[in-house]
């Protein structure tokens, strides 16, 4: 059980000042208080601990044995207190801090590097950690408070997690440059994919929604021999001429994407929506709050990022 005490920083500050300056008069002047007030503070400290801390004479003030033993601890307490206050002020003014964010691989690779780069230029004292993860892993990290917030393509039922829409991006046709659909005038319709070899990218919700509108595509979209659950594998298969796919282009690695043809895909229009999630009721640090706002603004400002909630969703590759 901790001992009860009425000692506070005022008493510690008074003791340290007298000990350092060796004079009640000089210490009172340094603290901008009256000498009587200083004397009362020191006396209250001594009464509370039950020890005399100073030898007092008309000419000088010196520490007793108890005062000598207490002095380094008291000075360290003051130093640690001021350092802690300075650290909190530095966090408020964004001179130091930490941000932890987890995002889908496509978001981590396509958007976050530029956002982090600008943030680090503006706030060089802030440490930023970016984790690339699938939606389930991101939910787990947010729930455990391992990260400040996450960007996902799938919302999982969890009363402790809040979410908000970030953007919706259109699903497009991705094909090799020599594919017949590569040179077809815009727009390419889903019905135009009939007869093409289709590489399934794991976006089952999207395919089901398309088949409700274009049932004649069932052979092409459902009976495909090729399926992959990673964007880089899908892109590489398209590059090798195995077939075509339908995804949001942003999920494809940039180096491979440049070698492919991306065409707008219509009738029906499909979109992939991503969401920001955070633990409900958790107060973010000033740095994390600002980074989150800047990330939202940057992603929403991306070309082809749509705010149209009427577009049917397409599951993302995670």
PDB file of N, CA and C in Angstrom, residues 135-136 138-140 152-163 277:
ATOM      1  N   UNK A 135      -7.864  -7.753 -45.485  1.00  0.00           N
ATOM      2  CA  UNK A 135      -8.903  -7.101 -44.687  1.00  0.00           C
ATOM      3  C   UNK A 135      -9.079  -7.748 -43.320  1.00  0.00           C
ATOM      4  N   UNK A 136      -9.022  -9.076 -43.250  1.00  0.00           N
ATOM      5  CA  UNK A 136      -9.195  -9.753 -41.966  1.00  0.00           C
ATOM      6  C   UNK A 136      -8.060  -9.393 -41.009  1.00  0.00           C
ATOM      7  N   UNK A 138      -6.223  -6.704 -41.070  1.00  0.00           N
ATOM      8  CA  UNK A 138      -6.324  -5.292 -40.688  1.00  0.00           C
ATOM      9  C   UNK A 138      -7.357  -5.115 -39.580  1.00  0.00           C
ATOM     10  N   UNK A 139      -8.499  -5.783 -39.705  1.00  0.00           N
ATOM     11  CA  UNK A 139      -9.510  -5.713 -38.642  1.00  0.00           C
ATOM     12  C   UNK A 139      -8.917  -6.180 -37.304  1.00  0.00           C
ATOM     13  N   UNK A 140      -8.146  -7.249 -37.353  1.00  0.00           N
ATOM     14  CA  UNK A 140      -7.558  -7.775 -36.119  1.00  0.00           C
ATOM     15  C   UNK A 140      -6.594  -6.765 -35.498  1.00  0.00           C
ATOM     16  N   UNK A 152      -9.501  -0.982 -45.696  1.00  0.00           N
ATOM     17  CA  UNK A 152      -9.893  -2.341 -46.060  1.00  0.00           C
ATOM     18  C   UNK A 152     -10.832  -2.338 -47.259  1.00  0.00           C
ATOM     19  N   UNK A 153     -11.009  -3.526 -47.824  1.00  0.00           N
ATOM     20  CA  UNK A 153     -11.957  -3.688 -48.913  1.00  0.00           C
ATOM     21  C   UNK A 153     -13.176  -4.477 -48.503  1.00  0.00           C
ATOM     22  N   UNK A 154     -13.215  -4.887 -47.242  1.00  0.00           N
ATOM     23  CA  UNK A 154     -14.320  -5.707 -46.747  1.00  0.00           C
ATOM     24  C   UNK A 154     -14.602  -5.336 -45.295  1.00  0.00           C
ATOM     25  N   UNK A 155     -15.860  -5.115 -44.972  1.00  0.00           N
ATOM     26  CA  UNK A 155     -16.266  -4.779 -43.614  1.00  0.00           C
ATOM     27  C   UNK A 155     -16.692  -6.056 -42.892  1.00  0.00           C
ATOM     28  N   UNK A 156     -16.079  -6.319 -41.757  1.00  0.00           N
ATOM     29  CA  UNK A 156     -16.437  -7.483 -40.957  1.00  0.00           C
ATOM     30  C   UNK A 156     -17.325  -7.054 -39.787  1.00  0.00           C
ATOM     31  N   UNK A 157     -18.261  -7.885 -39.384  1.00  0.00           N
ATOM     32  CA  UNK A 157     -19.149  -7.508 -38.271  1.00  0.00           C
ATOM     33  C   UNK A 157     -18.385  -7.435 -36.951  1.00  0.00           C
ATOM     34  N   UNK A 158     -18.321  -6.256 -36.383  1.00  0.00           N
ATOM     35  CA  UNK A 158     -17.628  -6.048 -35.107  1.00  0.00           C
ATOM     36  C   UNK A 158     -18.146  -4.750 -34.500  1.00  0.00           C
ATOM     37  N   UNK A 159     -18.819  -4.858 -33.375  1.00  0.00           N
ATOM     38  CA  UNK A 159     -19.423  -3.676 -32.751  1.00  0.00           C
ATOM     39  C   UNK A 159     -18.383  -2.676 -32.272  1.00  0.00           C
ATOM     40  N   UNK A 160     -17.141  -3.128 -32.074  1.00  0.00           N
ATOM     41  CA  UNK A 160     -16.093  -2.240 -31.572  1.00  0.00           C
ATOM     42  C   UNK A 160     -15.362  -1.491 -32.680  1.00  0.00           C
ATOM     43  N   UNK A 161     -15.695  -1.785 -33.937  1.00  0.00           N
ATOM     44  CA  UNK A 161     -15.008  -1.167 -35.074  1.00  0.00           C
ATOM     45  C   UNK A 161     -15.987  -0.289 -35.847  1.00  0.00           C
ATOM     46  N   UNK A 162     -15.615   0.969 -36.065  1.00  0.00           N
ATOM     47  CA  UNK A 162     -16.420   1.862 -36.904  1.00  0.00           C
ATOM     48  C   UNK A 162     -15.777   1.941 -38.285  1.00  0.00           C
ATOM     49  N   UNK A 163     -16.583   2.269 -39.285  1.00  0.00           N
ATOM     50  CA  UNK A 163     -16.038   2.357 -40.642  1.00  0.00           C
ATOM     51  C   UNK A 163     -16.676   3.520 -41.388  1.00  0.00           C
ATOM     52  N   UNK A 277     -11.294   1.999 -41.382  1.00  0.00           N
ATOM     53  CA  UNK A 277     -11.829   1.476 -40.128  1.00  0.00           C
ATOM     54  C   UNK A 277     -10.947   1.920 -38.964  1.00  0.00           C
TER      55      UNK A 277
END
